CSV table of C-alpha atoms and ligand atoms in Angstrom, one decimal:
chain,number,residue,atom,x,y,z
A,1,MET,CA,84.8,104.2,55.8
A,2,ASN,CA,87.1,106.0,55.1
A,3,LYS,CA,89.9,103.2,56.4
A,4,PRO,CA,90.1,99.6,55.5
A,5,ASP,CA,89.1,97.6,58.7
A,6,ILE,CA,92.0,95.4,60.2
A,7,SER,CA,92.4,91.7,59.5
A,8,ARG,CA,90.8,89.6,62.1
A,9,ALA,CA,91.5,86.3,60.9
A,10,LYS,CA,93.3,85.0,63.5
A,11,SER,CA,90.9,86.0,66.4
A,12,ALA,CA,88.1,85.3,64.4
A,13,ALA,CA,89.3,81.7,64.4
A,14,LEU,CA,90.4,81.8,67.6
A,15,TYR,CA,86.5,82.9,68.8
A,16,GLU,CA,85.0,80.3,66.5
A,17,LYS,CA,86.6,77.7,68.9
A,18,ALA,CA,86.2,79.6,72.0
A,19,LYS,CA,82.6,79.6,71.7
A,20,THR,CA,82.5,75.6,71.5
A,21,TYR,CA,84.3,76.2,74.6
A,22,PHE,CA,82.8,78.4,76.6
A,23,PRO,CA,79.0,80.5,77.3
A,24,GLY,CA,79.9,83.5,74.4
A,25,GLY,CA,82.8,82.7,74.0
A,26,VAL,CA,84.3,84.0,76.3
A,27,ASN,CA,85.4,83.3,80.3
A,28,SER,CA,83.6,87.0,81.2
A,29,PRO,CA,80.9,88.4,79.0
A,30,VAL,CA,81.3,92.0,78.4
A,31,ARG,CA,84.8,90.8,76.5
A,32,ALA,CA,82.2,89.2,74.4
A,33,PHE,CA,82.1,92.4,72.2
A,34,LYS,CA,78.1,92.5,72.1
A,35,SER,CA,78.3,96.5,72.5
A,36,VAL,CA,80.5,97.1,69.9
A,37,TYR,CA,80.9,95.9,65.9
A,38,GLY,CA,83.3,92.9,65.1
A,39,THR,CA,84.5,89.8,66.8
A,40,PRO,CA,86.6,90.4,70.1
A,41,LEU,CA,90.2,90.8,69.7
A,42,PHE,CA,92.4,88.2,71.4
A,43,ILE,CA,95.5,89.1,72.1
A,44,GLU,CA,98.9,88.0,72.2
A,45,LYS,CA,100.8,90.4,73.9
A,46,GLY,CA,101.4,93.9,75.9
A,47,ASP,CA,104.0,95.6,76.7
A,48,GLY,CA,104.2,99.0,77.8
A,49,SER,CA,101.0,101.1,76.2
A,50,HIS,CA,100.4,98.6,73.5
A,51,ILE,CA,98.7,95.1,72.9
A,52,TRP,CA,99.2,93.0,70.0
A,53,ASP,CA,95.9,91.0,68.6
A,54,ALA,CA,96.4,87.4,67.0
A,55,ASP,CA,96.5,89.0,63.5
A,56,GLY,CA,99.6,91.1,64.6
A,57,ASN,CA,98.1,94.1,64.3
A,58,GLU,CA,98.9,96.7,67.5
A,59,PHE,CA,96.9,99.1,69.2
A,60,ILE,CA,97.6,101.9,72.2
A,61,ASP,CA,95.7,100.4,75.5
A,62,PHE,CA,93.2,102.2,77.4
A,63,CYS,CA,91.7,99.7,78.8
A,64,CYS,CA,94.9,98.2,80.7
A,65,SER,CA,92.4,94.6,81.5
A,66,TRP,CA,89.3,97.5,82.7
A,67,GLY,CA,92.4,99.1,85.4
A,68,PRO,CA,94.7,97.0,87.2
A,69,LEU,CA,97.7,98.3,85.0
A,70,ILE,CA,98.5,101.6,86.4
A,71,LEU,CA,101.8,101.1,85.7
A,72,GLY,CA,101.2,99.0,81.7
A,73,HIS,CA,101.3,95.7,80.3
A,74,ASN,CA,104.6,94.0,81.4
A,75,ASN,CA,105.8,95.6,83.7
A,76,ALA,CA,109.3,95.2,84.6
A,77,ALA,CA,109.3,96.0,88.6
A,78,VAL,CA,106.8,93.8,88.4
A,79,ARG,CA,107.5,90.6,85.4
A,80,ASN,CA,111.1,90.9,87.7
A,81,LYS,CA,109.4,90.5,90.9
A,82,VAL,CA,107.0,88.0,90.2
A,83,THR,CA,109.3,85.2,88.1
A,84,GLU,CA,111.9,86.2,91.1
A,85,VAL,CA,109.0,84.9,93.8
A,86,MET,CA,107.3,82.2,91.8
A,87,GLN,CA,111.1,80.2,91.7
A,88,LYS,CA,110.3,79.1,94.9
A,89,GLY,CA,107.3,78.0,95.0
A,90,MET,CA,103.6,78.9,93.5
A,91,SER,CA,101.0,78.7,96.3
A,92,PHE,CA,101.8,76.8,100.0
A,93,GLY,CA,98.3,77.3,102.0
A,94,ALA,CA,100.2,78.9,104.8
A,95,PRO,CA,101.3,82.0,105.2
A,96,THR,CA,104.4,83.3,104.1
A,97,ALA,CA,106.5,86.9,105.2
A,98,LEU,CA,105.0,88.5,101.5
A,99,GLU,CA,101.4,88.6,102.3
A,100,ASN,CA,103.2,90.9,105.7
A,101,GLU,CA,105.1,92.9,103.8
A,102,LEU,CA,101.9,93.8,101.1
A,103,ALA,CA,99.6,94.5,104.5
A,104,GLU,CA,103.4,96.6,105.4
A,105,LEU,CA,103.1,98.5,102.0
A,106,ILE,CA,98.8,98.9,102.4
A,107,LEU,CA,98.3,99.9,105.8
A,108,GLY,CA,100.9,102.0,106.7
A,109,ASN,CA,100.2,104.4,104.1
A,110,ASN,CA,96.6,104.3,104.6
A,111,LYS,CA,94.9,106.0,106.8
A,112,PHE,CA,91.7,104.5,106.9
A,113,ILE,CA,92.5,100.6,107.7
A,114,GLU,CA,94.2,99.0,110.7
A,115,LYS,CA,94.1,95.6,109.2
A,116,ILE,CA,93.6,93.8,106.4
A,117,ARG,CA,92.3,90.5,104.4
A,118,PHE,CA,93.6,89.4,101.2
A,119,VAL,CA,91.0,87.6,98.7
A,120,SER,CA,90.8,86.8,94.7
A,121,SER,CA,88.9,88.8,93.5
A,122,GLY,CA,86.3,92.5,94.0
A,123,THR,CA,83.2,90.6,93.9
A,124,GLU,CA,85.0,88.3,97.4
A,125,ALA,CA,85.8,91.5,99.1
A,126,VAL,CA,82.9,93.4,98.5
A,127,MET,CA,81.0,90.3,99.4
A,128,SER,CA,83.3,89.6,102.3
A,129,ALA,CA,82.1,92.9,103.4
A,130,ILE,CA,78.8,93.1,103.2
A,131,ARG,CA,78.6,90.0,105.5
A,132,LEU,CA,81.4,91.7,108.0
A,133,ALA,CA,78.7,95.0,108.0
A,134,ARG,CA,76.1,92.3,108.5
A,135,GLY,CA,77.6,90.3,111.7
A,136,TYR,CA,78.7,93.4,113.2
A,137,THR,CA,75.4,95.5,113.5
A,138,LYS,CA,73.2,92.5,113.6
A,139,ARG,CA,71.7,93.4,110.9
A,140,ASP,CA,70.5,92.3,106.9
A,141,LYS,CA,69.5,95.5,105.1
A,142,ILE,CA,72.2,96.5,102.9
A,143,LEU,CA,71.6,99.8,100.6
A,144,LYS,CA,73.0,100.4,97.1
A,145,PHE,CA,73.0,103.0,94.1
A,146,GLU,CA,71.6,102.6,90.8
A,147,GLY,CA,74.3,103.0,88.3
A,148,CYS,CA,77.6,101.2,90.8
A,149,TYR,CA,78.9,97.5,90.0
A,150,HIS,CA,79.6,95.9,93.1
A,151,GLY,CA,80.8,92.4,91.5
A,152,HIS,CA,78.4,89.6,90.9
A,153,SER,CA,77.6,88.3,95.3
A,154,ASP,CA,73.6,87.9,94.7
A,155,SER,CA,72.7,90.1,97.2
A,156,LEU,CA,74.4,93.0,94.6
A,157,LEU,CA,73.1,92.0,91.3
A,158,VAL,CA,70.0,93.3,91.6
A,159,LYS,CA,68.9,96.5,89.8
A,160,ALA,CA,65.9,99.3,90.8
A,161,GLY,CA,62.5,99.1,90.6
A,162,SER,CA,60.3,101.7,89.9
A,163,GLY,CA,59.7,104.5,92.5
A,164,LEU,CA,62.0,106.4,94.7
A,165,VAL,CA,63.0,103.9,97.4
A,166,THR,CA,62.7,100.5,95.9
A,167,PHE,CA,63.3,97.5,97.0
A,168,GLY,CA,65.8,95.7,94.7
A,169,GLU,CA,64.7,93.5,91.5
A,170,THR,CA,67.0,90.9,90.6
A,171,SER,CA,69.9,91.7,87.9
A,172,SER,CA,70.1,88.2,86.7
A,173,ALA,CA,68.2,85.0,86.5
A,174,GLY,CA,69.1,82.6,89.2
A,175,VAL,CA,69.2,85.5,92.0
A,176,PRO,CA,66.5,84.4,94.3
A,177,LYS,CA,63.5,87.1,94.7
A,178,ALA,CA,64.1,86.6,99.0
A,179,PHE,CA,68.0,87.8,97.9
A,180,ALA,CA,66.5,91.6,96.2
A,181,ASP,CA,64.6,92.1,99.6
A,182,GLU,CA,67.3,92.4,101.4
A,183,THR,CA,69.2,95.0,98.5
A,184,ILE,CA,67.4,98.5,99.1
A,185,VAL,CA,68.5,100.3,95.6
A,186,VAL,CA,67.9,103.9,95.3
A,187,SER,CA,69.8,106.1,92.8
A,188,LEU,CA,72.9,108.6,92.7
A,189,ASN,CA,73.0,112.1,94.3
A,190,ASP,CA,69.6,111.6,95.4
A,191,LYS,CA,69.3,113.3,99.2
A,192,LYS,CA,65.8,112.9,99.6
A,193,ALA,CA,65.9,109.2,98.5
A,194,LEU,CA,68.0,108.2,100.9
A,195,HIS,CA,66.7,110.0,103.8
A,196,GLU,CA,63.4,107.9,102.7
A,197,ALA,CA,65.6,104.8,102.5
A,198,PHE,CA,66.9,105.4,106.7
A,199,GLU,CA,63.1,106.6,107.4
A,200,GLU,CA,61.5,103.6,105.8
A,201,PHE,CA,63.4,101.5,106.9
A,202,GLU,CA,64.4,102.4,110.1
A,203,GLY,CA,67.2,100.1,112.5
A,204,GLN,CA,67.8,97.9,109.8
A,205,ILE,CA,70.2,98.9,107.8
A,206,ALA,CA,73.3,97.2,107.6
A,207,ALA,CA,75.7,99.2,105.2
A,208,VAL,CA,75.3,101.0,102.4
A,209,ILE,CA,76.9,100.1,99.7
A,210,ILE,CA,78.7,102.9,96.7
A,211,GLU,CA,81.8,103.3,94.7
A,212,PRO,CA,82.7,106.4,95.7
A,213,ILE,CA,84.2,107.0,92.0
A,214,PRO,CA,81.3,105.3,90.2
A,215,ALA,CA,83.1,104.3,86.9
A,216,ASN,CA,81.3,101.1,86.1
A,217,ASN,CA,78.5,102.6,84.5
A,218,GLY,CA,80.5,105.4,82.6
A,219,LEU,CA,81.9,108.0,85.3
A,220,LEU,CA,79.2,109.4,87.6
A,221,LEU,CA,80.8,111.8,89.9
A,222,GLN,CA,79.7,112.7,93.2
A,223,THR,CA,80.0,116.5,94.8
A,224,LYS,CA,81.7,115.8,98.0
A,225,GLU,CA,78.6,117.0,99.8
A,226,TYR,CA,76.7,114.4,99.1
A,227,LEU,CA,79.2,112.2,99.8
A,228,GLU,CA,78.9,114.5,103.4
A,229,TYR,CA,75.8,113.3,103.9
A,230,LEU,CA,75.5,110.0,102.7
A,231,ARG,CA,78.3,109.2,105.4
A,232,GLN,CA,76.3,111.6,108.3
A,233,ILE,CA,73.3,109.9,107.7
A,234,CYS,CA,74.8,107.2,107.6
A,235,THR,CA,76.6,107.2,111.0
A,236,ASP,CA,73.2,109.1,112.0
A,237,ASN,CA,71.4,105.9,112.1
A,238,GLY,CA,74.1,103.1,113.2
A,239,THR,CA,74.4,101.6,109.6
A,240,MET,CA,78.2,101.1,108.2
A,241,LEU,CA,79.5,102.5,105.4
A,242,ILE,CA,81.2,101.2,102.4
A,243,PHE,CA,83.1,102.5,99.7
A,244,ASP,CA,83.9,100.0,96.9
A,245,GLU,CA,87.3,101.2,95.6
A,246,VAL,CA,88.0,98.1,93.6
A,247,ILE,CA,88.6,100.3,90.8
A,248,SER,CA,89.5,104.2,93.0
A,249,GLY,CA,91.0,102.6,95.3
A,250,PHE,CA,95.4,103.1,94.4
A,251,ARG,CA,93.4,104.5,91.0
A,252,VAL,CA,93.1,108.4,91.9
A,253,GLY,CA,95.8,108.4,94.8
A,254,PHE,CA,97.1,105.8,96.6
A,255,GLU,CA,94.8,106.0,99.4
A,256,GLY,CA,92.0,106.1,97.2
A,257,ALA,CA,88.2,108.4,96.9
A,258,ALA,CA,88.1,108.1,100.4
A,259,ALA,CA,91.6,110.4,100.7
A,260,TYR,CA,90.7,112.7,97.8
A,261,TYR,CA,86.9,113.5,99.4
A,262,GLY,CA,88.4,113.6,103.1
A,263,ILE,CA,85.8,111.0,103.6
A,264,ARG,CA,86.6,108.1,106.2
A,265,PRO,CA,84.0,105.2,105.6
A,266,ASP,CA,84.2,101.8,108.1
A,267,ILE,CA,85.0,99.3,105.3
A,268,LEU,CA,86.9,99.8,102.2
A,269,THR,CA,87.0,96.9,99.1
A,270,TYR,CA,90.0,97.0,96.8
A,271,GLY,CA,91.1,94.9,94.4
A,272,LYS,CA,91.9,95.5,90.5
A,273,ILE,CA,95.6,97.7,90.9
A,274,ILE,CA,96.5,95.7,94.7
A,275,GLY,CA,96.7,92.8,92.3
A,276,GLY,CA,99.9,94.1,89.5
A,277,GLY,CA,97.3,92.0,86.9
A,278,LEU,CA,97.0,88.6,89.3
A,279,PRO,CA,94.1,88.0,91.1
A,280,VAL,CA,93.9,89.9,94.6
A,281,GLY,CA,91.1,90.9,96.2
A,282,ALA,CA,91.5,92.8,99.7
A,283,TYR,CA,88.8,94.3,102.2
A,284,GLY,CA,89.6,96.5,105.3
A,285,ALA,CA,88.2,98.3,108.6
A,286,SER,CA,89.6,99.7,111.7
A,287,ALA,CA,91.1,96.7,114.0
A,288,GLU,CA,88.3,96.7,116.2
A,289,VAL,CA,85.7,96.1,112.8
A,290,MET,CA,88.1,93.2,111.5
A,291,ASP,CA,88.6,91.4,114.4
A,292,TYR,CA,84.8,90.1,113.7
A,293,ILE,CA,86.8,88.6,111.2
A,294,SER,CA,87.3,84.5,111.9
A,295,PRO,CA,89.5,83.1,113.1
A,296,VAL,CA,89.3,85.7,116.0
A,297,GLY,CA,85.3,86.4,115.1
A,298,SER,CA,82.0,84.7,114.5
A,299,VAL,CA,82.4,86.2,111.0
A,300,TYR,CA,83.8,83.8,108.3
A,301,GLN,CA,85.6,84.1,105.6
A,302,ALA,CA,88.6,81.6,103.7
A,303,GLY,CA,90.2,81.3,100.9
A,304,THR,CA,92.3,78.2,99.1
A,305,LEU,CA,94.8,80.7,97.4
A,306,SER,CA,94.0,83.9,99.1
A,307,GLY,CA,97.1,85.7,99.9
A,308,ASN,CA,99.0,83.4,97.1
A,309,PRO,CA,103.1,84.5,97.2
A,310,VAL,CA,102.7,84.9,92.8
A,311,ALA,CA,100.1,87.8,93.3
A,312,MET,CA,101.8,89.0,96.6
A,313,ALA,CA,104.5,90.0,94.5
A,314,ALA,CA,102.5,91.4,91.8
A,315,GLY,CA,100.9,93.8,94.0
A,316,ILE,CA,104.0,94.8,96.0
A,317,ALA,CA,106.2,95.3,92.9
A,318,GLN,CA,103.3,97.7,91.5
A,319,LEU,CA,102.7,99.7,94.9
A,320,THR,CA,105.7,100.4,95.1
A,321,GLU,CA,106.6,102.5,92.0
A,322,LEU,CA,103.1,104.3,93.6
A,323,LEU,CA,104.7,105.1,96.2
A,324,LYS,CA,107.3,106.8,94.5
A,325,PRO,CA,107.3,110.7,94.8
A,326,GLY,CA,105.3,112.6,92.4
A,327,PHE,CA,104.0,109.3,90.6
A,328,TYR,CA,100.0,110.3,91.1
A,329,ASP,CA,100.9,114.7,89.9
A,330,GLU,CA,103.0,113.0,86.7
A,331,LEU,CA,100.1,110.6,85.9
A,332,HIS,CA,97.0,113.0,86.4
A,333,ALA,CA,98.5,115.8,84.8
A,334,LYS,CA,99.1,113.5,81.8
A,335,THR,CA,95.3,112.4,82.2
A,336,ALA,CA,94.0,115.9,81.9
A,337,GLY,CA,96.1,117.2,79.8
A,338,PHE,CA,94.8,114.1,77.4
A,339,VAL,CA,91.6,115.6,78.2
A,340,LYS,CA,91.6,119.3,77.7
A,341,ALA,CA,92.8,118.5,74.3
A,342,ILE,CA,89.3,116.4,73.4
A,343,GLN,CA,86.8,118.8,75.4
A,344,ASP,CA,88.7,121.6,73.8
A,345,PHE,CA,88.5,120.0,69.9
A,346,VAL,CA,84.5,119.1,70.8
A,347,ALA,CA,83.9,122.5,71.4
A,348,GLU,CA,85.3,124.5,68.9
A,349,ARG,CA,83.6,121.8,66.7
A,350,GLY,CA,80.2,121.8,68.7
A,351,TYR,CA,79.8,118.2,69.0
A,352,ARG,CA,77.6,116.7,71.7
A,353,PHE,CA,80.1,115.2,73.4
A,354,ARG,CA,81.7,115.4,76.8
A,355,VAL,CA,84.5,113.5,78.8
A,356,SER,CA,84.0,113.1,82.1
A,357,THR,CA,88.1,112.8,84.0
A,358,ILE,CA,88.7,112.1,87.3
A,359,GLY,CA,92.7,111.2,88.3
A,360,SER,CA,93.9,108.9,85.0
A,361,ILE,CA,90.5,108.4,84.4
A,362,PHE,CA,87.9,109.4,82.0
A,363,TRP,CA,84.5,108.7,80.5
A,364,PHE,CA,83.6,109.2,76.5
A,365,ALA,CA,79.6,110.8,76.7
A,366,PHE,CA,77.3,111.3,73.3
A,367,THR,CA,75.7,114.3,75.6
A,368,ASP,CA,75.9,117.8,75.9
A,369,GLN,CA,74.8,117.7,79.6
A,370,ASP,CA,78.0,118.4,81.7
A,371,ASN,CA,77.5,116.7,84.9
A,372,ILE,CA,76.4,113.1,84.5
A,373,ALA,CA,75.9,112.2,88.3
A,374,THR,CA,73.1,109.8,87.8
A,375,ALA,CA,72.3,105.9,85.4
A,376,GLU,CA,69.6,107.8,84.5
A,377,ASP,CA,71.1,110.0,82.5
A,378,ILE,CA,72.3,107.8,80.1
A,379,ASP,CA,70.8,107.8,76.7
A,380,PRO,CA,71.3,104.1,76.2
A,381,ALA,CA,70.5,105.4,71.9
A,382,SER,CA,73.2,107.3,72.6
A,383,MET,CA,75.5,104.1,73.1
A,384,THR,CA,75.1,103.4,69.1
A,385,LYS,CA,77.1,106.8,68.1
A,386,PHE,CA,79.5,104.9,70.6
A,387,LYS,CA,79.8,102.3,68.9
A,388,GLU,CA,80.9,103.7,65.6
A,389,MET,CA,83.4,105.6,67.4
A,390,HIS,CA,85.1,102.0,68.7
A,391,HIS,CA,85.0,100.8,65.3
A,392,GLU,CA,86.6,104.2,64.1
A,393,LEU,CA,89.1,104.2,66.8
A,394,ILE,CA,90.1,99.9,66.6
A,395,ASN,CA,90.8,100.6,62.9
A,396,ARG,CA,93.5,103.7,64.3
A,397,GLY,CA,95.3,101.0,66.1
A,398,ILE,CA,93.2,102.2,69.9
A,399,TYR,CA,91.8,99.3,71.8
A,400,LEU,CA,89.4,100.9,74.3
A,401,GLY,CA,87.0,98.8,76.6
A,402,PRO,CA,83.7,97.8,74.1
A,403,SER,CA,81.8,99.0,75.7
A,404,GLY,CA,80.5,102.8,75.6
A,405,TYR,CA,79.4,102.6,79.1
A,406,GLU,CA,82.8,101.3,80.7
A,407,VAL,CA,85.9,104.1,81.5
A,408,GLY,CA,89.1,104.5,79.8
A,409,PHE,CA,92.2,104.5,81.9
A,410,ILE,CA,95.5,106.0,81.1
A,411,SER,CA,99.3,104.6,82.9
A,412,ALA,CA,102.5,105.9,84.0
A,413,ALA,CA,103.6,104.1,79.6
A,414,HIS,CA,101.6,106.1,77.9
A,415,THR,CA,104.3,108.0,76.3
A,416,PRO,CA,102.9,112.1,75.7
A,417,ALA,CA,103.7,110.2,72.1
A,418,ASP,CA,100.8,107.2,71.9
A,419,LEU,CA,98.8,110.3,73.7
A,420,GLU,CA,98.9,113.0,70.6
A,421,THR,CA,98.5,110.2,68.2
A,422,THR,CA,95.3,108.7,70.3
A,423,LYS,CA,94.1,112.6,70.0
A,424,THR,CA,95.0,112.5,66.4
A,425,ALA,CA,93.0,109.6,65.9
A,426,ILE,CA,89.7,110.5,68.5
A,427,PHE,CA,89.6,114.0,66.4
A,428,ASP,CA,89.3,111.7,63.1
A,429,SER,CA,86.7,109.1,64.5
A,430,LEU,CA,84.5,112.4,66.0
A,431,ASP,CA,84.2,113.9,62.4
A,432,ILE,CA,83.3,110.8,60.9
A,433,VAL,CA,80.8,110.0,63.6
A,434,PHE,CA,79.5,113.9,63.5
A,435,LYS,CA,79.2,113.4,59.8
A,436,SER,CA,77.5,110.4,59.1
B,1,PLP,C1,86.2,95.0,89.2
B,1,PLP,C2,84.9,95.7,90.1
B,1,PLP,C3,84.1,94.4,90.9
B,1,PLP,C4,84.8,92.5,91.1
B,1,PLP,O1,85.8,93.0,91.0
B,1,PLP,P1,85.9,91.4,90.0
B,1,PLP,O2,87.5,91.1,90.0
B,1,PLP,O3,85.8,91.6,88.5
B,1,PLP,O4,84.4,90.9,90.8
B,1,PLP,C5,83.3,95.2,92.4
B,1,PLP,N1,83.7,96.3,92.5
B,1,PLP,C6,84.0,97.2,91.6
B,1,PLP,C7,83.8,98.7,92.2
B,1,PLP,C8,84.4,96.7,90.5
B,1,PLP,O5,85.2,98.2,89.2
């Protein structure tokens, strides 16, 4: 260690308390710092690209609340809209004009969906989309990919067993085997496995769900050609294709991965960015498909806080900013420059280290493989190096999500100076990691 560790006395004390209140001291598992050194940092405030912890340490933040904060922390437009709307009450359980306003912003600028339903999380959006696909097709089985995350609903907490095409095995205790038996799991980027699954379960698969830009288990970029194959095989089999765009939606462009690849899925799910930092999820499809949802259709789905006015306000304010001309071009150019500088540095040093990137998403991989496209390509042993890097970066005021399987995000609030500081910290950290 060439630098003293940052002080974490206050965070550590808060964590001790939290452990008496919450399982593992947290309300979502990955926050527990199980895969990196130290105890979780308790965050006190955020502004722009920076966050401050309970001990007063300041960081440039690349976790960005796991993706929602594409404008950075405490954005003035979002904050002002939210505080304005809050003055009039925070929940009615009755429709408000704000729901129409957010729907108009989205539907008016997205050619892939005609109707939408707001829910309160990505998990809920995906769970509802699966039910809709089952209700529409009158089939039960779904197919997912190893290395994609779709929230924590029962049918989707399922991982691959052994073999090319497998029934899933539950990846959490408490998920009935009968649920896992309805979920088929195959590897990403594998046409043969997909083809076999459709042969073996002919006429039974309601939906295929994929993160078109898989970003929850590293960044496993798929080829356009593979995604087109997936679209075609679904069409040929009367199976609905669900793009889970909870991360990629409004991230790689306002219309997400569907527009990026020019592929029309049957159902889309959104979350994260859509709520401007407040809890919002959504799913959408053609009007014909969406009208299978209650109260017009027979597929039931509801929510006490769905379309909550304060959350709608945050979404409206954030998405309005994203629609300004040049927003994504600027963000993507900034990210590309940042990533290239790191790629050039590691190439010159000859380090076994790659940076995958798309839009304003990046992922650090300790490997010399250039195109990592499947979960099996990731060597779990490489995560010890990430753990060292994470520690060095924390000590240099750079905050990444506390796991090497997590991607990083660049927001509109990251300044050139932030990115210069970060590059230097990354170069110094990598030199230490590769020397030890
Ligand atoms: C985050 C995420 C989810 C789950 O969303 P929550 O709001 O955490 O429930 C689902 N799918 C994808 C692709 C995600 O990234």
